[in-house]
Each structure stands twice: as C-alpha cells, then as structure tokens.
Coordinates of C-alpha atoms and ligand atoms in Angstrom, one line a residue:
M1 CA -42.0 22.4 5.3
A2 CA -39.0 24.1 4.0
L3 CA -38.2 23.6 -0.6
S4 CA -35.5 21.8 0.5
E5 CA -37.3 19.4 3.3
E6 CA -40.2 18.8 0.4
A7 CA -37.0 18.1 -2.5
Q8 CA -35.8 15.5 0.0
R9 CA -38.9 14.5 0.3
I10 CA -38.5 13.2 -3.3
V11 CA -35.2 12.2 -3.6
A12 CA -36.6 9.9 -0.3
K13 CA -38.7 8.3 -2.6
F14 CA -35.8 7.3 -5.6
D15 CA -33.7 5.2 -3.0
Y16 CA -32.5 2.1 -4.7
T17 CA -30.2 0.2 -1.5
N18 CA -27.7 -2.4 -1.8
E19 CA -30.5 -5.0 -0.3
D20 CA -32.6 -3.7 -3.6
V21 CA -29.2 -4.0 -5.2
N22 CA -28.6 -7.4 -4.5
E23 CA -32.7 -8.6 -4.5
G24 CA -32.2 -7.6 -8.3
V25 CA -29.0 -9.6 -9.6
Q26 CA -31.0 -11.8 -8.3
E27 CA -33.7 -11.5 -10.3
F28 CA -31.9 -11.0 -12.7
L29 CA -30.5 -14.3 -12.9
R30 CA -33.3 -15.3 -12.9
Q31 CA -35.1 -14.3 -15.4
M32 CA -32.3 -15.0 -17.5
K33 CA -32.4 -18.6 -17.3
E34 CA -35.4 -18.1 -18.0
G35 CA -34.9 -16.5 -20.8
L36 CA -32.9 -18.7 -22.0
E37 CA -35.3 -21.5 -22.1
K38 CA -38.0 -20.7 -24.0
D39 CA -39.9 -17.5 -26.3
G40 CA -42.3 -15.3 -25.4
T41 CA -40.4 -14.2 -21.1
S42 CA -39.8 -10.6 -19.8
L43 CA -35.8 -11.4 -21.2
S44 CA -35.7 -12.0 -24.6
Q45 CA -32.5 -13.2 -24.6
I46 CA -31.2 -13.4 -28.1
P47 CA -29.0 -15.4 -30.1
T48 CA -27.1 -13.3 -32.2
Y49 CA -26.0 -16.2 -34.5
V50 CA -22.5 -14.1 -34.4
T51 CA -20.4 -17.4 -31.5
S52 CA -16.7 -16.0 -31.6
A53 CA -15.3 -12.4 -31.2
P54 CA -13.1 -10.4 -32.7
N55 CA -8.9 -10.5 -31.3
G56 CA -8.4 -7.8 -33.3
T57 CA -6.4 -8.2 -36.5
E58 CA -9.4 -8.4 -38.8
K59 CA -8.8 -6.5 -41.6
G60 CA -10.8 -4.5 -44.3
L61 CA -13.4 -1.4 -45.3
Y62 CA -17.1 -2.4 -44.4
L63 CA -20.3 0.1 -44.6
A64 CA -21.9 0.7 -41.7
V65 CA -25.1 2.2 -40.7
D66 CA -27.2 2.4 -37.4
L67 CA -30.3 3.1 -36.7
G68 CA -30.9 3.9 -33.1
G69 CA -33.0 6.2 -30.8
T70 CA -31.6 9.7 -32.4
N71 CA -30.0 9.6 -35.3
F72 CA -29.4 7.8 -38.1
R73 CA -25.8 6.8 -38.7
V74 CA -24.0 6.2 -41.8
C75 CA -20.5 5.2 -42.1
S76 CA -17.9 3.3 -43.7
V77 CA -14.5 1.6 -41.7
L78 CA -11.0 0.4 -42.3
L79 CA -10.0 -2.4 -40.0
G80 CA -6.2 -1.8 -40.2
G81 CA -5.6 -5.3 -38.9
D82 CA -3.8 -4.2 -35.5
S83 CA -6.4 -3.7 -33.4
T84 CA -7.1 0.1 -35.3
F85 CA -9.8 1.5 -37.0
N86 CA -10.1 4.3 -39.7
L87 CA -14.1 5.9 -39.4
T88 CA -15.6 8.4 -41.4
A89 CA -19.2 8.8 -40.7
T90 CA -21.8 10.6 -41.0
K91 CA -25.0 11.9 -39.1
V92 CA -28.1 12.7 -39.1
A93 CA -31.9 13.0 -37.2
I94 CA -34.5 10.7 -38.1
P95 CA -37.6 12.4 -39.1
K96 CA -40.0 12.4 -36.0
D97 CA -42.8 12.6 -38.7
L98 CA -41.0 8.7 -40.3
M99 CA -41.0 6.6 -36.1
V100 CA -43.2 7.2 -35.5
A101 CA -45.9 5.9 -39.2
E102 CA -48.5 3.9 -40.9
S103 CA -45.9 2.1 -42.9
S104 CA -42.1 1.4 -42.4
K105 CA -41.7 1.9 -46.4
P106 CA -41.0 5.9 -46.3
L107 CA -38.4 4.9 -43.4
F108 CA -36.3 2.5 -45.1
Q109 CA -36.8 5.3 -48.2
F110 CA -34.8 7.6 -46.1
L111 CA -31.7 5.3 -45.0
A112 CA -31.3 3.9 -48.4
K113 CA -30.1 7.5 -49.1
Q114 CA -28.8 8.7 -46.8
V115 CA -26.3 5.7 -48.0
E116 CA -26.6 7.0 -51.6
E117 CA -25.0 10.3 -49.9
F118 CA -22.5 8.7 -48.6
L119 CA -21.7 6.7 -51.0
R120 CA -21.5 10.0 -53.4
T121 CA -19.8 12.0 -50.8
H122 CA -16.9 9.7 -49.0
H123 CA -15.9 7.1 -51.5
D124 CA -16.8 8.1 -54.9
D125 CA -14.6 7.1 -57.7
H126 CA -15.8 3.7 -56.2
F127 CA -19.4 4.1 -56.2
Q128 CA -18.6 6.1 -60.1
A129 CA -16.7 2.9 -61.2
Y130 CA -19.4 1.0 -60.3
I131 CA -22.3 3.2 -62.4
Q132 CA -20.2 2.8 -65.7
R133 CA -20.1 -0.5 -65.3
R134 CA -22.9 -0.5 -64.8
K135 CA -24.2 0.4 -68.5
T136 CA -22.0 -1.8 -69.6
L137 CA -23.3 -5.1 -68.6
S138 CA -26.1 -7.2 -69.6
S139 CA -28.2 -8.7 -67.9
I140 CA -26.8 -12.0 -67.5
E141 CA -23.5 -10.9 -66.1
R142 CA -22.9 -10.5 -62.4
V143 CA -21.9 -7.4 -60.6
R144 CA -18.6 -8.4 -59.6
E145 CA -17.8 -9.2 -55.7
E146 CA -14.9 -6.8 -55.3
E147 CA -17.7 -3.5 -56.4
I148 CA -19.9 -5.1 -53.6
F149 CA -20.0 -3.3 -50.1
H150 CA -20.9 -5.3 -47.1
L151 CA -22.4 -3.6 -44.8
G152 CA -23.6 -3.8 -41.3
F153 CA -26.6 -3.0 -40.4
T154 CA -27.0 -1.9 -36.6
F155 CA -30.5 -2.3 -35.7
S156 CA -30.6 -1.3 -32.2
F157 CA -34.6 -3.1 -31.5
P158 CA -35.8 -5.8 -30.8
V159 CA -34.9 -8.1 -33.0
Q160 CA -36.2 -12.5 -33.2
Q161 CA -32.5 -12.9 -35.1
L162 CA -33.3 -16.1 -38.0
A163 CA -29.9 -16.2 -39.3
I164 CA -26.6 -13.5 -38.6
N165 CA -28.0 -11.5 -41.5
K166 CA -32.3 -12.7 -41.1
G167 CA -34.0 -11.2 -38.5
T168 CA -38.2 -10.3 -37.0
L169 CA -38.9 -7.4 -35.4
I170 CA -40.3 -8.0 -32.3
R171 CA -41.5 -4.7 -31.2
W172 CA -40.5 -0.9 -31.6
T173 CA -39.3 0.9 -28.5
K174 CA -38.0 4.9 -27.9
G175 CA -39.6 7.1 -29.8
F176 CA -40.4 4.4 -32.7
D177 CA -43.5 2.8 -33.4
I178 CA -44.1 1.5 -36.7
P179 CA -46.9 -1.2 -36.5
E180 CA -46.7 -2.4 -39.9
A181 CA -42.3 -3.3 -39.0
V182 CA -43.2 -5.5 -36.8
G183 CA -43.1 -8.6 -37.6
K184 CA -41.3 -8.4 -41.2
D185 CA -37.1 -8.8 -41.8
V186 CA -36.0 -5.8 -41.2
C187 CA -32.7 -6.9 -43.5
K188 CA -35.1 -7.2 -46.6
L189 CA -36.5 -3.9 -45.8
L190 CA -32.8 -2.3 -46.2
Q191 CA -32.0 -4.6 -48.8
D192 CA -35.2 -3.8 -50.3
A193 CA -34.6 -0.1 -50.9
I194 CA -31.6 -0.2 -51.5
D195 CA -31.7 -1.7 -54.2
D196 CA -33.8 0.2 -55.0
L197 CA -31.7 3.7 -55.9
H198 CA -29.9 0.9 -57.6
L199 CA -26.7 0.8 -55.2
P200 CA -23.1 -1.8 -55.5
V201 CA -24.5 -2.4 -51.4
K202 CA -25.0 -5.9 -49.2
V203 CA -27.1 -6.1 -46.4
S204 CA -24.6 -9.2 -44.6
A205 CA -24.9 -8.6 -41.5
L206 CA -28.3 -7.6 -38.5
V207 CA -26.7 -6.2 -35.2
N208 CA -27.9 -4.9 -31.9
D209 CA -25.7 -2.0 -31.1
T210 CA -24.8 -3.2 -27.5
V211 CA -23.3 -7.1 -29.7
G212 CA -21.7 -4.4 -32.4
T213 CA -20.1 -2.3 -28.6
L214 CA -18.7 -6.3 -27.3
M215 CA -17.0 -6.3 -30.9
T216 CA -16.0 -3.1 -31.1
R217 CA -14.1 -3.3 -27.5
S218 CA -13.0 -6.7 -28.0
Y219 CA -11.6 -5.4 -31.8
T220 CA -10.0 -2.6 -29.4
S221 CA -9.1 -3.8 -25.6
P222 CA -5.9 -3.6 -24.6
G223 CA -4.5 -6.9 -22.8
K224 CA -5.3 -10.5 -23.8
E225 CA -8.9 -11.0 -23.1
S226 CA -11.8 -10.2 -25.0
A227 CA -14.8 -8.1 -23.0
I228 CA -17.9 -11.0 -21.7
L229 CA -20.7 -7.6 -22.5
G230 CA -21.3 -5.1 -24.7
A231 CA -23.7 -3.0 -22.5
I232 CA -25.2 0.8 -24.1
F233 CA -27.3 3.4 -21.3
G234 CA -28.0 6.3 -24.3
T235 CA -32.3 6.7 -25.5
G236 CA -31.7 3.0 -24.6
T237 CA -30.1 0.2 -22.5
N238 CA -30.0 -2.9 -23.4
G239 CA -26.2 -5.8 -23.1
A240 CA -25.4 -7.6 -24.6
Y241 CA -22.8 -11.4 -23.7
I242 CA -20.8 -14.2 -24.4
E243 CA -23.3 -17.0 -23.3
K244 CA -22.1 -20.7 -23.7
M245 CA -23.9 -22.9 -26.3
D246 CA -25.3 -25.2 -24.0
K247 CA -27.5 -23.4 -22.5
I248 CA -29.1 -21.7 -24.0
K249 CA -32.2 -24.9 -24.3
K250 CA -34.3 -23.1 -26.5
P251 CA -33.7 -23.9 -30.2
V252 CA -30.9 -22.3 -32.0
Q253 CA -32.8 -22.2 -35.8
G254 CA -30.1 -21.9 -38.8
S255 CA -26.5 -22.6 -39.3
Y256 CA -23.7 -20.7 -37.5
D257 CA -20.1 -21.8 -36.6
K258 CA -20.4 -24.1 -33.6
S259 CA -16.9 -24.8 -33.4
T260 CA -16.0 -22.6 -31.2
G261 CA -19.1 -23.4 -28.1
L262 CA -20.5 -19.5 -27.1
M263 CA -22.4 -17.1 -28.9
V264 CA -23.7 -13.6 -27.8
V265 CA -27.1 -13.3 -26.4
N266 CA -29.2 -10.2 -26.8
T267 CA -30.5 -10.3 -23.1
E268 CA -33.0 -6.7 -24.5
W269 CA -32.7 -5.8 -20.9
G270 CA -34.7 -3.7 -21.4
S271 CA -37.6 -5.2 -20.4
F272 CA -36.6 -6.8 -17.7
D273 CA -39.2 -7.0 -15.2
N274 CA -41.6 -5.5 -17.3
Q275 CA -43.6 -6.7 -14.1
L276 CA -42.2 -4.9 -11.6
N277 CA -42.0 -8.4 -9.0
H278 CA -38.7 -6.2 -7.8
L279 CA -38.2 -3.0 -10.5
P280 CA -38.5 0.2 -7.7
D281 CA -42.3 2.2 -8.7
T282 CA -42.4 5.3 -7.8
P283 CA -46.2 7.4 -8.4
Y284 CA -44.0 9.4 -11.3
D285 CA -42.4 6.3 -13.0
T286 CA -46.3 5.6 -12.8
Q287 CA -47.3 7.9 -15.1
L288 CA -44.4 8.1 -17.3
D289 CA -45.8 4.1 -18.6
K290 CA -48.7 5.7 -18.8
E291 CA -49.0 7.6 -21.1
S292 CA -46.0 6.5 -22.9
L293 CA -45.4 4.9 -26.5
N294 CA -45.3 1.2 -25.0
P295 CA -47.1 0.8 -21.6
G296 CA -46.3 -2.3 -19.4
L297 CA -42.9 -2.9 -21.8
Q298 CA -39.7 -1.9 -22.0
M299 CA -40.0 -1.5 -17.6
Y300 CA -36.4 -0.7 -16.9
E301 CA -35.7 0.9 -19.9
K302 CA -38.1 3.2 -18.7
R303 CA -35.9 3.3 -15.4
V304 CA -32.8 4.2 -16.7
S305 CA -32.1 5.4 -20.2
G306 CA -31.5 8.4 -21.3
M307 CA -34.6 9.3 -23.1
F308 CA -37.2 8.7 -19.9
L309 CA -34.7 10.4 -17.4
G310 CA -35.3 13.6 -17.7
E311 CA -39.0 13.0 -18.0
I312 CA -38.9 11.8 -15.4
C313 CA -37.0 14.2 -13.2
R314 CA -40.0 16.6 -15.1
L315 CA -42.6 15.1 -13.9
A316 CA -41.1 15.1 -10.0
L317 CA -40.6 18.7 -10.2
L318 CA -43.7 19.2 -11.6
D319 CA -45.4 17.4 -8.6
L320 CA -44.1 20.3 -6.9
V321 CA -45.3 23.5 -8.5
K322 CA -48.7 22.7 -8.8
D323 CA -48.9 22.4 -4.9
P324 CA -49.2 25.7 -3.9
A325 CA -48.3 25.0 -0.7
I326 CA -44.8 24.7 -1.8
S327 CA -42.4 27.5 -3.5
L328 CA -40.7 25.5 -5.8
F329 CA -40.5 28.2 -8.7
K330 CA -42.8 30.7 -7.2
N331 CA -40.9 31.5 -4.4
D332 CA -39.9 34.9 -5.9
S333 CA -42.0 37.5 -7.3
Q334 CA -39.7 37.7 -9.6
T335 CA -39.6 33.8 -10.8
T336 CA -41.7 32.8 -14.3
V337 CA -42.7 29.9 -15.9
A338 CA -43.5 30.8 -19.4
E339 CA -46.8 29.6 -20.4
E340 CA -44.3 27.4 -23.1
S341 CA -42.3 25.9 -20.5
G342 CA -40.8 22.8 -21.4
L343 CA -41.6 21.7 -17.9
N344 CA -45.7 21.7 -18.6
K345 CA -45.1 19.4 -22.3
Q346 CA -44.6 15.2 -22.0
W347 CA -40.2 15.1 -23.1
G348 CA -40.2 18.4 -21.9
L349 CA -37.1 18.5 -20.3
D350 CA -34.0 16.8 -21.7
S351 CA -31.5 14.7 -20.0
A352 CA -28.5 17.0 -21.5
L353 CA -29.5 19.4 -18.3
L354 CA -29.7 16.4 -16.0
S355 CA -25.8 17.1 -16.6
T356 CA -25.7 20.7 -16.9
A357 CA -27.3 19.7 -13.3
A358 CA -24.4 17.7 -11.8
E359 CA -21.9 19.7 -13.4
D360 CA -22.2 22.1 -11.6
E361 CA -20.3 23.0 -8.3
S362 CA -20.1 26.4 -8.3
E363 CA -21.7 27.8 -5.0
D364 CA -24.6 29.6 -7.7
L365 CA -25.3 27.2 -9.8
S366 CA -24.7 29.7 -12.3
K367 CA -24.6 27.2 -15.4
L368 CA -27.5 25.5 -14.5
K369 CA -30.1 28.8 -13.4
A370 CA -28.7 29.9 -17.3
S371 CA -29.3 27.0 -19.0
I372 CA -33.0 26.5 -17.1
E373 CA -33.6 29.2 -18.0
K374 CA -32.3 29.1 -22.1
E375 CA -33.6 25.2 -21.7
L376 CA -36.1 25.6 -19.7
K377 CA -37.8 29.0 -20.0
I378 CA -37.8 29.2 -16.3
F379 CA -36.5 32.8 -15.7
A380 CA -35.2 34.0 -12.7
P381 CA -35.5 31.0 -10.3
S382 CA -33.7 31.1 -7.5
L383 CA -30.7 29.6 -5.2
E384 CA -33.5 27.3 -3.4
D385 CA -35.5 26.6 -6.5
L386 CA -31.0 25.5 -8.4
K387 CA -30.5 23.8 -5.3
A388 CA -34.3 21.4 -5.2
F389 CA -34.0 20.6 -9.0
R390 CA -30.0 19.8 -8.7
D391 CA -31.3 17.4 -5.7
V392 CA -33.9 15.7 -8.0
S393 CA -32.6 15.3 -10.9
A394 CA -29.5 13.9 -9.0
A395 CA -31.5 11.3 -7.2
V396 CA -33.1 10.3 -10.5
V397 CA -30.4 9.5 -12.1
R398 CA -28.3 7.7 -8.8
R399 CA -30.7 5.1 -8.9
A400 CA -30.6 4.4 -12.4
A401 CA -27.0 4.2 -12.2
K402 CA -27.4 1.1 -9.1
L403 CA -29.7 -0.3 -11.2
S404 CA -27.4 0.1 -14.3
A405 CA -25.1 -2.6 -12.2
V406 CA -28.0 -4.9 -11.3
P407 CA -27.7 -6.8 -15.4
I408 CA -23.2 -6.0 -15.1
G409 CA -23.4 -7.1 -11.7
A410 CA -25.6 -10.6 -12.6
I411 CA -23.4 -11.2 -15.8
V412 CA -19.7 -10.6 -14.4
L413 CA -21.6 -13.6 -12.2
D414 CA -23.0 -15.5 -14.5
S415 CA -20.0 -16.0 -16.8
G416 CA -17.7 -16.9 -13.5
N417 CA -14.8 -15.6 -14.7
L418 CA -14.0 -13.8 -11.1
E419 CA -13.0 -16.6 -9.5
T420 CA -10.0 -16.7 -12.8
D421 CA -7.7 -14.2 -12.5
E422 CA -7.9 -12.1 -15.3
I423 CA -9.9 -8.7 -15.8
V424 CA -13.1 -8.6 -16.7
D425 CA -13.5 -7.0 -19.4
I426 CA -17.1 -4.3 -20.3
G427 CA -17.3 -2.7 -23.1
V428 CA -20.3 -0.1 -22.8
D429 CA -21.6 3.5 -25.2
G430 CA -24.6 5.5 -25.1
S431 CA -24.6 9.3 -24.0
L432 CA -25.3 8.6 -20.3
V433 CA -21.9 7.3 -19.7
E434 CA -20.2 8.8 -21.7
Y435 CA -21.8 12.9 -20.4
Y436 CA -23.4 12.1 -17.0
P437 CA -21.1 12.8 -14.7
K438 CA -19.7 10.4 -12.9
F439 CA -21.5 7.5 -13.8
R440 CA -19.7 4.7 -14.3
D441 CA -17.6 5.6 -10.7
M442 CA -21.3 5.2 -9.2
V443 CA -22.5 2.1 -11.4
M444 CA -19.1 0.3 -9.9
E445 CA -19.3 1.6 -7.0
T446 CA -23.1 -0.2 -6.9
L447 CA -20.8 -3.2 -8.1
A448 CA -18.8 -3.7 -5.1
S449 CA -21.7 -4.2 -2.6
I450 CA -22.7 -6.9 -4.5
E451 CA -22.4 -10.5 -3.1
G452 CA -19.7 -12.2 -4.6
I453 CA -18.3 -9.2 -6.3
G454 CA -17.4 -6.9 -3.4
E455 CA -14.7 -4.6 -3.0
A456 CA -12.4 -7.3 -4.3
G457 CA -14.2 -8.4 -7.5
A458 CA -15.5 -5.0 -8.5
K459 CA -11.3 -4.1 -8.6
K460 CA -11.3 -6.8 -11.5
I461 CA -13.9 -5.7 -13.6
R462 CA -13.1 -3.2 -16.0
I463 CA -16.0 -1.5 -17.8
G464 CA -14.5 0.8 -21.0
I465 CA -15.9 3.1 -22.8
A466 CA -16.6 0.8 -26.3
K467 CA -16.3 4.3 -28.6
D468 CA -18.4 4.7 -31.9
G469 CA -18.8 0.7 -30.6
S470 CA -22.2 -0.3 -33.2
G471 CA -20.6 0.9 -36.1
V472 CA -17.3 -0.5 -36.6
G473 CA -18.8 -3.8 -34.2
A474 CA -21.7 -3.6 -37.0
A475 CA -18.2 -3.7 -39.7
L476 CA -16.3 -6.4 -37.6
I477 CA -20.3 -9.0 -37.6
A478 CA -19.6 -8.6 -42.0
L479 CA -16.5 -9.0 -42.5
V480 CA -17.2 -12.8 -40.0
A481 CA -20.8 -13.1 -42.2
T482 CA -19.1 -12.3 -45.6
R483 CA -16.2 -15.2 -44.9
M484 CA -18.7 -17.6 -44.0
E485 CA -20.8 -17.5 -47.5
Ligands
BGC1 C1 -33.7 -1.4 -27.5 C2 -32.1 -2.4 -27.8 C3 -31.7 -1.4 -27.9 C4 -31.0 -0.6 -26.8 C5 -30.2 1.1 -26.5 C6 -33.0 -0.9 -26.9 O1 -35.0 0.9 -26.4 O2 -34.8 -2.3 -27.4 O3 -32.5 -3.2 -28.4 O4 -29.7 -2.2 -27.3 O5 -32.1 0.3 -26.4 O6 -29.9 1.5 -28.1

C-alpha cells in the first residue's frame, strides 16, 4: 500500500462523527447532573463559592499568581473600573524536579520566592516602605491593611473548594505528581511559604484558571451579556460555568453570598467519562494513558489538550515507522531518523509541531520540513513523509476540536440561553485555541451539528479569547473576596 493510503488508514481511526458528537453531548449532560448530586463522580462539578460575575466597574490593584501546567506566572493587575485593566506580569518555567517530587514544600517555596522577586522588581516603593515599617513595628501593632497586597491564587488543578480562600487538592493532573500535597489546603501551603519570607501578601482567593477566564471575559467582553462559560484548551482542558444554586443538590458548606441564586461551578471536564462509556479510544490513546502519570484519569483531557496531542500523534506515526513494509521516513535513502529523535521518546513530539503542520500551506511543505528537521531530528524527509505527518496530525487535532464542542454544546443547551434573544458568550484561553489554526472554527462548525443548537443556534454563540484570563480573573475574585471580608 502507498504511504498516503497507510496514513489515511490511521486518519480514519480518529474519525469522530457528528452522530458521536451528539451522543457525547447527551452523556455529558447526564454526567453534569450526576456531578451536581453527589461527590466522587467522573465530572467533579465543584462549587467555587463565586456567586456573581463582574460587570466591568471593578477597580483597584491586586496581585495574582498562576500555577498552571508549564509555567508559573506572577502579575499585578490594575483594574480600571471601565472594563480595562493594566497588567504587569512575569513568567518562569516550573523546574521539572519540583513538579514530580516527594514533598510540595520546595515547590511552594519557589512560588513564594517568585512573588518576592516580582514585588522587588515591580512594586519596590511599596515593598520597601513595608519593610521599613516592619522594622519599627512593635509586636502588638498590626500591619496596616493598605500595606497588604491581596492576591488571587490561580491553581489549575482539581481542588475541593471549602471557601473562597480555602481548598484541598483532589489530585494532580498534567505533568504534576506530588502525592504528599493531596488532601492539603493549597492556599495555606502558599500563605505559609509567603509568611516564611515575611511578604506583605495575603492569599485572598483560590481560583481555578477556568473560573478566572470566565470572570475576565465578563469584565472585558463587549455587550451586556456576561459570559456563561470560561474554558481552557491549553496544556490541560477544563471549563467553569454559571449554575443555578437550586440545581446544586450536593451540600455546599460554609458561607457565601446567596443573593444571586447562582454559583460558578468548575466542571473539571478533563475527567469527563473516565469510564469510557462514550469517548473514542484508539490503541494510541490506550498506550498514552497506560504510560501516563495518572492512568484511568483525565481521559477526556488526554484526547483533547495540548500536553497530549503531540504524544498521540507520535504514537500513531511510530506505528507506521515500526512496520518495515511501510515507507514512512525510510523510503528515501537520504532520510535519517537521528537516534536522539523525539519520535523515539515519550513526550518527544511537541504539540506546537502540529500547529506548524497546519499552518504550512506551501506545496512542498518546506516550513514543516524545516521544523521536523530541527525539532524532531528527522533529516531529509520526503514530500510523502511530510504529507503523512500533516494528515495524521490534522486528524488528531480535528478529533480534539470536535470533542471540544461536546462540553461547550452541552453547557450551552443546559443554560437555556439559546431560547432568549441574547448572544451566548463564552470566554476561552490556552495555547490550542490561541495558536492552532482554525481550532475555534472547527469547534463552531461542530456546534452547528448539535441537535438543539443547529446552524441558527451556533450563530448566537460567540466564543472569544479571554487573554490573560486567569491572572485578571484571579484579581477580580480577590477583589470580591476582600469586599466580603
Ligand atoms: C486541571 C484543571 C485545569 C485545566 C486547565 C486540568 O488538568 O484539572 O483544573 O483547569 O487543566 O488548566
């Protein structure tokens, strides 16, 4: 068989039809309801204690930190009160040895240190004034409220939220594994590390990145409708939406503002259908899961988010390469796969290469060729090789985009907002939606194929990027939390 046909055989394994999408939506709606009724379900449906969305008039200076998948970000956000904000941010890669470790202490020490450096660099006047005063402070005098920075902590992992500024880690996801931290209050872990450095910072709110994205979209989005859903399609994937309190049947302990009758719910949809009632499953998905840090968990995320798409693609390509009868990367005597090629290593194919493949519209795929040589250390691939790479990688991402429409479609239908005249607004963030060409278009097209949405419904749905969503959102929630105090 020609290589192109072999590639199409693999492509077909990633088919996810419109009928599948519709079945997925029904299963998602079922699991959403189940998650609102009891704990321990596949979709965690975590009440977040956030009971209202901002309207753009919020004002003030807040700090925010964001521990996500790959980087740690520290920022200060000056909310202008007119839907605008000014953001000062720094970003640092999280050292790998802190992500998988025995103890979480070094990780939180590292985070606190970054906060200290940020304050020294960007808010030194304020910081020095505080240090001066602290030296003269008697032990019974308290630090003045105005000297303290209120900080929103975006922690992008599943947390059982107990209050706006308290929550215990349910499990790690993405590239993290520090078993000792599971069950601990992550806000306290950060506050303790901050206090050890005597910083004038109070961790006022604990926020999932999807909740931050939802808040930011509501703060900045044009028009009167506030967003109903905030979603991340980045290293990991997840969504948080606005739910009616009376549909949350499981107990929500502690105090929160009951006046709106609403609460933001963090679905933790990365774990949608862990039992594989519905999700598509190729041999590559199975292998990826088996060799992952958390087999059997985050099964939806492992088919959708940036951390995993490159690896699925790698395993699929490797399947072709391993077969001596198939010519991939070997038909031409000049083609060489270097021993240290990422093709032969777990996580060795960065998902960014999938974007490069989709971007290259040239006939000879020269940009893709250059990237494969540089990134994957596969030299002089033939045009047929490049086409096979492009087609397989596009199929992996197409399936991910169609799968992405499943929770979005379900939440839109569940909101009932399509029946009103209003636009249904959704805020998204993350490398996949931001950088993969036409990812959002593929999601929109799929939404139109969902029963109950259709072409007409899809026209009423607006999916907009909420850039820097998690940082600004965390600041907004820190503001609300400070007011509540
Ligand atoms: C985490 C979520 C997070 C998402 C996006 C997932 O792995 O479980 O809490 O929102 O990644 O960062």
